[in-house]
Every structure is written in structure tokens, then in C-alpha cells.
Tab-separated table of C-alpha atoms in Angstrom:
chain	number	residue	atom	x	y	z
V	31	UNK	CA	-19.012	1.750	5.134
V	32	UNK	CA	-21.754	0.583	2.666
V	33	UNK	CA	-19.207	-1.798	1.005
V	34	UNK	CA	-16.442	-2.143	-0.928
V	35	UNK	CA	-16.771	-3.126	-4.357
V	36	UNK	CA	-13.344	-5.264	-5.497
V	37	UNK	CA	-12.364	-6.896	-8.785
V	38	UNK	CA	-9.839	-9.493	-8.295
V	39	UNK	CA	-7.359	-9.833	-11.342
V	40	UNK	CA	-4.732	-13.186	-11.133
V	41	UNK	CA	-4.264	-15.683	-13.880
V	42	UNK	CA	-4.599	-18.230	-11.230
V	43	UNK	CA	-8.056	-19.144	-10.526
V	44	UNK	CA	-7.624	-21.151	-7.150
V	45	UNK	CA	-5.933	-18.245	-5.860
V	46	UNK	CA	-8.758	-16.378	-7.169
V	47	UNK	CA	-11.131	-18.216	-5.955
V	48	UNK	CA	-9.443	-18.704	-2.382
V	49	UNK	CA	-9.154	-14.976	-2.017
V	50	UNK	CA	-12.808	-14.718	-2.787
V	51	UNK	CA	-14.094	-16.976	-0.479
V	52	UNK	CA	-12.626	-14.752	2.044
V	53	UNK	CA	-13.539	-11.289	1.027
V	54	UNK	CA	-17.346	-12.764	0.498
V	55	UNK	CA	-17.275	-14.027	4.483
V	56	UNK	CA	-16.785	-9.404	5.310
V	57	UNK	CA	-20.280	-8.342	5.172
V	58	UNK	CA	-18.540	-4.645	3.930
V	59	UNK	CA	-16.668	-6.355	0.615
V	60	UNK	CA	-18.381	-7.745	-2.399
V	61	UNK	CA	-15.961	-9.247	-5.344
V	62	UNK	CA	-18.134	-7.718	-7.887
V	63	UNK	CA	-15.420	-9.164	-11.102
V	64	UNK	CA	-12.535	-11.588	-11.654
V	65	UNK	CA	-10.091	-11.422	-14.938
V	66	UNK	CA	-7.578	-13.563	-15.386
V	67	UNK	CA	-5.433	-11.495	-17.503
V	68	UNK	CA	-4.891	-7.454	-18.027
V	69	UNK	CA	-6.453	-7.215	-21.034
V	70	UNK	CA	-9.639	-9.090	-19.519
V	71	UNK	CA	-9.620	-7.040	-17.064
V	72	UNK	CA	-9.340	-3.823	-19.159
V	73	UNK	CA	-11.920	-5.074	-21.604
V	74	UNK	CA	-14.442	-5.311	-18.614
V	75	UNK	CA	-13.287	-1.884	-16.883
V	76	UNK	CA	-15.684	0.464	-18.884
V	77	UNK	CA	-18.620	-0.955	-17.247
V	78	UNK	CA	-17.288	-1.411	-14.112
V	79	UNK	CA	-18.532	-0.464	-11.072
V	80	UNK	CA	-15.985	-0.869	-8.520
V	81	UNK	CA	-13.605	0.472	-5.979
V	82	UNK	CA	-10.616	-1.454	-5.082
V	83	UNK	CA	-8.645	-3.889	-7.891
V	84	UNK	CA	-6.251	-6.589	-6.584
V	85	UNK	CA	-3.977	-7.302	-9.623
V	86	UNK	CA	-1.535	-9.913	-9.606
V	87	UNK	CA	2.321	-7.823	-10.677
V	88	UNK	CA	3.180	-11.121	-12.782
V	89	UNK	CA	0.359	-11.950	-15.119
V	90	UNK	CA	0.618	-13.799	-19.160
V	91	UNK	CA	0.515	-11.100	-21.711
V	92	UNK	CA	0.619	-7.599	-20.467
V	93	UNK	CA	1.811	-7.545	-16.997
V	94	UNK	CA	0.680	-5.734	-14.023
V	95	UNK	CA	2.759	-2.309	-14.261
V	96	UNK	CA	1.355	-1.860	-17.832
V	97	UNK	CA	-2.802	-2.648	-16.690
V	98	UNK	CA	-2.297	-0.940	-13.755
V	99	UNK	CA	-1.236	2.435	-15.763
V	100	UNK	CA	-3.490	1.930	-18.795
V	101	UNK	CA	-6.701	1.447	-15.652
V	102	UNK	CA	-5.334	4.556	-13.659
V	103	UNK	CA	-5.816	6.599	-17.109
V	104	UNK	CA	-9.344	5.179	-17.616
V	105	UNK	CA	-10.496	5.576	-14.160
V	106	UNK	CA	-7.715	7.368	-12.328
V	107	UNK	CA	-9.858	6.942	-8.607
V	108	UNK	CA	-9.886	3.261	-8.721
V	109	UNK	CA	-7.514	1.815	-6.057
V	110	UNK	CA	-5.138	-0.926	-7.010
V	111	UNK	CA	-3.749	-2.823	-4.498
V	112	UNK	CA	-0.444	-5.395	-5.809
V	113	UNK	CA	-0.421	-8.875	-5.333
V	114	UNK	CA	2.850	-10.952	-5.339
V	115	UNK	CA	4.938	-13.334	-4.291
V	116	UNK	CA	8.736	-12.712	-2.567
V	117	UNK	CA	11.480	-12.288	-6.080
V	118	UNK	CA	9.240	-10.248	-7.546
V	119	UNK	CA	10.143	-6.965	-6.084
V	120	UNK	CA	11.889	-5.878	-9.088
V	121	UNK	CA	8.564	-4.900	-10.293
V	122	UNK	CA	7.550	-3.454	-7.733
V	123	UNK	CA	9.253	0.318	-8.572
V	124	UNK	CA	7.541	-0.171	-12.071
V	125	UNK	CA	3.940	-0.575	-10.024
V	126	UNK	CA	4.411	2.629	-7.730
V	127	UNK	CA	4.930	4.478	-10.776
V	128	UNK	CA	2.154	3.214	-12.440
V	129	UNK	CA	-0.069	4.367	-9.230
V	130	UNK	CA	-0.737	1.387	-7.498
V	131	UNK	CA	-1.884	2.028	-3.910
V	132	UNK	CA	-1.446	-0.950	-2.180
V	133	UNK	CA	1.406	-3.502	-1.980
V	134	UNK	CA	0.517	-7.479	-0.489
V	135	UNK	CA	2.383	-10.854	-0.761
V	136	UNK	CA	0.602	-13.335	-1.171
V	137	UNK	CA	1.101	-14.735	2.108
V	138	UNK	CA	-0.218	-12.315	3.630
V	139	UNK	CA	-2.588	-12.749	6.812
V	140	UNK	CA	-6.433	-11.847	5.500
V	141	UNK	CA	-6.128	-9.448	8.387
V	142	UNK	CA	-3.286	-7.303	6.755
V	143	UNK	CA	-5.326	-8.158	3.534
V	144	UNK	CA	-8.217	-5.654	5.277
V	145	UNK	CA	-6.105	-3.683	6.595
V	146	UNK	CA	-4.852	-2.799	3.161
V	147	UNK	CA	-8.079	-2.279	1.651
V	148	UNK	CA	-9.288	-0.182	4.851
V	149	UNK	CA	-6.222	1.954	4.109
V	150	UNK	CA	-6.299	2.810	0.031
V	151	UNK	CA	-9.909	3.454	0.957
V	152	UNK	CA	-9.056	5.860	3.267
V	153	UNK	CA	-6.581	7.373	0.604
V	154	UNK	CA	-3.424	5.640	2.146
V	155	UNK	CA	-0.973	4.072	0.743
V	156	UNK	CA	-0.215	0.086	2.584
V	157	UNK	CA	3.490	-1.891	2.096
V	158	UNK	CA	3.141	-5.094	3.297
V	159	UNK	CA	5.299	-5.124	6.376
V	160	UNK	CA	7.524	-8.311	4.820
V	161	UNK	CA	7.806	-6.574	1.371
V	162	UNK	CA	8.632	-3.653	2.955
V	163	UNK	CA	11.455	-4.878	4.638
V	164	UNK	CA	12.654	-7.489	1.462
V	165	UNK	CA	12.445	-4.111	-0.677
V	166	UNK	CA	14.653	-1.522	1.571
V	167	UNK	CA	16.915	-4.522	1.845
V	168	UNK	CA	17.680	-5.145	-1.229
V	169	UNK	CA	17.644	-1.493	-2.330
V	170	UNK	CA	20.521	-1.342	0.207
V	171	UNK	CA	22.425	-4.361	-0.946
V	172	UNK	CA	21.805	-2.796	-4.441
V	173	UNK	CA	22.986	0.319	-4.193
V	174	UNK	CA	24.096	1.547	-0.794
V	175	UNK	CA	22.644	5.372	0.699
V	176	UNK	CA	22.617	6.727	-2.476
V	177	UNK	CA	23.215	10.773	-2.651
V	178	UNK	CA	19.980	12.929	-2.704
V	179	UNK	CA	19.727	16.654	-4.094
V	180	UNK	CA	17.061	17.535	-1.269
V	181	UNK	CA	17.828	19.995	1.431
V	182	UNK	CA	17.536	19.559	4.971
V	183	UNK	CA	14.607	21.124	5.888
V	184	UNK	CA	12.880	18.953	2.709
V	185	UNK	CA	14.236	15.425	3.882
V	186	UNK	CA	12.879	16.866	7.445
V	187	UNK	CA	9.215	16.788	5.715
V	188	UNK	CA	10.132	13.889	3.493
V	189	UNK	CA	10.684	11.663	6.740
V	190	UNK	CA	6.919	13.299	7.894
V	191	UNK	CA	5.204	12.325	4.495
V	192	UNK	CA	6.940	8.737	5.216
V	193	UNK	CA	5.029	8.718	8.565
V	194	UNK	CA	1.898	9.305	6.860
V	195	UNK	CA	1.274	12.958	8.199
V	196	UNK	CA	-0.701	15.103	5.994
V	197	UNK	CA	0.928	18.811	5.047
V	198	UNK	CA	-1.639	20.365	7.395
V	199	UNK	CA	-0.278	18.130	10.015
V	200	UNK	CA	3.527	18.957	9.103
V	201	UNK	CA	2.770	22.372	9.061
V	202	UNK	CA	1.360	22.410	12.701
V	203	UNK	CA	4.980	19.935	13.348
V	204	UNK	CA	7.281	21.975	12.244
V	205	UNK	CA	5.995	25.248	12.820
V	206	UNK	CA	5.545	26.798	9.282
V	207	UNK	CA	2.216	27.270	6.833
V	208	UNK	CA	0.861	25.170	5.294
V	209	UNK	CA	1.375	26.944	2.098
V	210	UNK	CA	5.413	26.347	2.691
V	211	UNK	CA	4.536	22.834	3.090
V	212	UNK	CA	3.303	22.715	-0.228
V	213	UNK	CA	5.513	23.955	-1.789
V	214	UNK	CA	8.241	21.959	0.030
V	215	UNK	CA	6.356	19.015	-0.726
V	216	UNK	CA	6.053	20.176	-4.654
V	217	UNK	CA	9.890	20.586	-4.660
V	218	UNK	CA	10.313	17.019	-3.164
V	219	UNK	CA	8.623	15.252	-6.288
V	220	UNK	CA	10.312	17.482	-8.870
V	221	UNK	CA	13.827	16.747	-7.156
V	222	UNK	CA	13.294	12.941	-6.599
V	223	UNK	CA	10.866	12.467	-10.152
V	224	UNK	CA	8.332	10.837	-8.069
V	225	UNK	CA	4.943	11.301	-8.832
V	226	UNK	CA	2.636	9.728	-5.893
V	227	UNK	CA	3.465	9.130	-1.928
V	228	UNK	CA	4.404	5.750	-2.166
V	229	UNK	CA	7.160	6.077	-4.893
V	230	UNK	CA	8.292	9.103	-2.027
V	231	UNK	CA	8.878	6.218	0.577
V	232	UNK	CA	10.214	4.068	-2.117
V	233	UNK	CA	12.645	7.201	-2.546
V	234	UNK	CA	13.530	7.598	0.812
V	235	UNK	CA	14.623	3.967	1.690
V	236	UNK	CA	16.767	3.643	-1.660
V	237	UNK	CA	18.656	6.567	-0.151
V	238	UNK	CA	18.792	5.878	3.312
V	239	UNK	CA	16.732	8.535	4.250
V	240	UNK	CA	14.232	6.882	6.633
V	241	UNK	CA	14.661	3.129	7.663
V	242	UNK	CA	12.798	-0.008	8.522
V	243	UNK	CA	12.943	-0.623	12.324
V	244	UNK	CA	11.364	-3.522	14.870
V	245	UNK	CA	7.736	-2.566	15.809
V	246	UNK	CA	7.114	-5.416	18.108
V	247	UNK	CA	5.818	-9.114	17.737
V	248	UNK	CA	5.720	-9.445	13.954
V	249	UNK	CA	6.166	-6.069	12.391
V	250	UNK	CA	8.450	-3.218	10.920
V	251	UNK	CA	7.391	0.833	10.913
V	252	UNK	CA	8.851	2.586	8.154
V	253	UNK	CA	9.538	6.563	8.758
V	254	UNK	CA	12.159	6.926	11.525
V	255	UNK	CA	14.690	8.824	10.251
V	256	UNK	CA	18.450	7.278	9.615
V	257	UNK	CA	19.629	6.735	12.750
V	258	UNK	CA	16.718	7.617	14.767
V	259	UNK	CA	17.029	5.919	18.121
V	260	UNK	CA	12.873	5.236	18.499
V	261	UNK	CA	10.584	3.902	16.310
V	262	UNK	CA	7.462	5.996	14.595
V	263	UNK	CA	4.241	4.331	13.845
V	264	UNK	CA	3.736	5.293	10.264
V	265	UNK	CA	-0.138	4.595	10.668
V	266	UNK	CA	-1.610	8.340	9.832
V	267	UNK	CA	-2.702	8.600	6.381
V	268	UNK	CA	-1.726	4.184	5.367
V	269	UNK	CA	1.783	3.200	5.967
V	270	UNK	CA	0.706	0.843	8.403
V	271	UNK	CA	2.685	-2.619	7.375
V	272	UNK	CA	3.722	-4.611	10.678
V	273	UNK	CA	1.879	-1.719	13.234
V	274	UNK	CA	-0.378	-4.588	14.178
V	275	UNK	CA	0.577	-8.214	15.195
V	276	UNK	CA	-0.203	-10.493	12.268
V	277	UNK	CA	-2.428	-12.663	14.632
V	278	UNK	CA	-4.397	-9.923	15.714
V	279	UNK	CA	-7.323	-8.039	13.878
V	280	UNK	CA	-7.632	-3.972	13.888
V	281	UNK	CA	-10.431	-2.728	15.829
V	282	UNK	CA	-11.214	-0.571	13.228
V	283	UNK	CA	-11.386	-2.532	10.684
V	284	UNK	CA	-13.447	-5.278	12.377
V	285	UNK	CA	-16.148	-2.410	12.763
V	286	UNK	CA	-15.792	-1.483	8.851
V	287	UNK	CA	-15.859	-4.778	7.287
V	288	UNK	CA	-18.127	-6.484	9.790
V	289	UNK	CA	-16.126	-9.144	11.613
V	290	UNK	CA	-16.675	-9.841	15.365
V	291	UNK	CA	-13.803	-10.501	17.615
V	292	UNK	CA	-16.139	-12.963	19.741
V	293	UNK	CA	-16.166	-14.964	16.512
V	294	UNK	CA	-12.803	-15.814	15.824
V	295	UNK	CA	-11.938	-19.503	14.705
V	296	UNK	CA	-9.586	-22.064	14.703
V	297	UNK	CA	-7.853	-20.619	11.359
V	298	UNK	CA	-6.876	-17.448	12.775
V	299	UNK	CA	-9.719	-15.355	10.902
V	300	UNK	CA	-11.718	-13.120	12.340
V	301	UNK	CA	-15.501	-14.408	10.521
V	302	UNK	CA	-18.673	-12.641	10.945
């Protein structure tokens, strides 16, 4: 990769600042803008060149649903990736409609911060694996396995998408075209009113339809189905939260954004 252009958008500058110094230290990212607000940041977006936006969810003035949709229909290929802290996930459904494509805390390791951007880059979709788990929890303290209207052989390739297989993939799985896949899948989002993959996952935790299960030291995979008894690495196409240990760095994206495993330090980063 050639680099990764990024705008970081937070109305707090030492977070802004921290998260900088970090990104700047990859060889394959360059923080190319900062806003501290939406409308800053929209303001700026016509003459922006730039891939990847981190955008606090929780911002003064127009918040980070409404930038995040009024950006997407500017320049519907930029990739945002949410930033927040834990009691925030109430916003988070209003986000995945608005198209955001990645989903951090702000606690996160910098290595799960790469491997977020690595994956929206990619065309992925990444759910921080502590979110993840703090969402489907309290969408299950909420409101239970709610009822779906989906058929069997639909939740079959909703539990696939959820893995992060591509309909050419689930079409080899299960045997079929596809063409049926598409058309499954197009049936899927007019059932559910989703309009994107990750408001699909969203979907199918809300209604019990895949779960959030142990992947080892540190993690959770999403996309076993209910009652599954092994785990799936939903790594495929993004939903990789918790498939690597927190204290360990991809290989992969060590090779993309320049960092050398020989050259790790005290902190825990991986540095070039």
C-alpha cells in the first residue's frame, strides 16, 4: 500500500493529537486533516483528499450519525471508522445506518486500531471485539431473541455474511449459484430494512441469530450460529474484532503499514 490518507475528527484535541502521533510513527498512514466538530469537518470535505475518517460518535453540535450520513452522500467511498467510549452504544445503530465502516473504543490497542483501518480498506467491515460483545449484550438484556421473518435457508446465508464470506464464497458453501445468493442476500436486507453488512450483523445478534463466543486470550468471533458448539473466525471480508490477541500485531498488517516485529518497545507498539 502507497498509504492511507486519514482525517481524524474529535472535539478533543489531546486525543487528537495522541492518536496522531501514532498513525504518523506507520510509514503507510498520513493524517492528512483534523476537525474538531462535524461541520468543520464537512466544511473541509470538498477539497479533501483522503481515504479513511475517524469521527468521534459524540461530538458538540451535529453529532457523529448526522456527519457521517451527510459525508457518505458527498463522497459515498470514503471509509468512516467510529470512535467511542463504553455507554455510548446507543448510537451506535444510528452510525451503521448512516454507513460507517468501522467501529473502535477508544481504548483500543493501536494494533486493533490498524487492524481496523487494514480492514475498511480492504472493504470490510471491523467491531471492536469489546464493543462487540457490550453491544450483543445489551441488545439481549434489551430485548431478548427477538422474532425474525427470514427463512431458513436465508438465516443459513445470513450467519455466512456474519462470517465475512463473500456470495461467491457462499455459493461454492452451500452448493447453489451465485445468482441465488444474490438474490437471497437482496431478500435479507428488504426483510430486516438493513442497508449495509454491518447493520446485517447488528441484525443478527439483536435476534439471536449468530452469537459472540470465546476466541482465545483476549477476543470474541462473531458468526457462529445460536447454539453452535465451535467457534468461526469471522476474519474473511473484516469482522475480525478479538481474532488476534490484543498484545500481538497482525502479520499482515505489519507488512502494510510498515512496522517491524524486531522493533517492538516497551509500550506494547509495534514502531518502525
Amino acid at each position: 500500500m502507497n498509504g492511507c490518507r486519514i482525517v481524524l475528527v474529535d472535539d478533543h484535541s489531546l486525543f487528537r493529537n495522541g492518536l496522531r502521533g501514532l498513525l504518523d510513527r506507520c510509514e503507510g498512514c498520513r493524517v492528512v486533516a483534523e476537525a474538531a466538530c462535524g461541520e468543520e469537518f464537512l466544511a473541509m470535505l470538498p477539497g479533501l483528499d483522503a481515504e479513511v475518517v475517524f469521527m468521534d460518535i459524540s461530538m458538540p453540535g451535529m453529532n457523529g450519525d448526522e456527519t457521517a450520513e451527510r459525508a457518505l452522500r458527498l463522497r459515498p467511498e470514503l471509509k468512516i471508522i467510529t470512535l467511542s467510549m463504553f455507554g455510548d452504544e446507543n448510537y451506535y445503530t444510528r452510525m451503521v445506518e448512516a454507513g460507517a465502516r468501522g467501529f473502535l473504543l477508544k481504548d483500543s490497542s493501536f494494533e486493533e486500531v490498524l487492524r481496523a483501518v487494514e480492514t475498511v480498506q480492504g472493504g470490510g467491515s471491523y467491531f471492536s471485539e469489546g464493543l462487540l460483545a457490550s453491544l450483543a449484550h445489551r441488545m439481549r438484556t434489551r430485548e431478548g431473541a427477538a422474532e425474525d421473518q427470514l427463512s431458513g435457508r436465508e438465516r443459513e446465508i445470513l450467519v455466512a455474511v456474519c462470517r465475512g464470506l463473500s456470495n461467491q464464497e457462499i455459493a461454492d458453501e452451500l452448493f447453489i449459484s451465485k445468482r441465488t445468493v444474490d438474490k437471497h442476500r437482496a431478500n435479507i436486507l428488504e426483510k430486516t430494512g438493513c442497508k449495509n453488512t454491518a447493520s446485517l450483523v447488528v441484525y443478527a445478534i439483536r435476534h439471536g441469530i449468530v452469537e459472540i463466543s470465546p476466541a482465545g486470550r483476549g477476543g470474541s468471533d462473531v458468526g457462529a450460529p445460536a447454539g453452535a458448539p465451535t467457534f468461526f473466525a469471522a476474519a474473511a471480508a473484516g469482522f475480525r474484532g478479538g481474532v488476534f490477541p490484543r498484545a500481538s500485531c497482525p502479520q499482515g498488517a505489519r507488512r502494510r503499514f510498515g512496522l517491524r516485529p524486531d522493533r517492538r518497545a516497551a509500550d506494547g507498539l509495534w514502531h518502525e
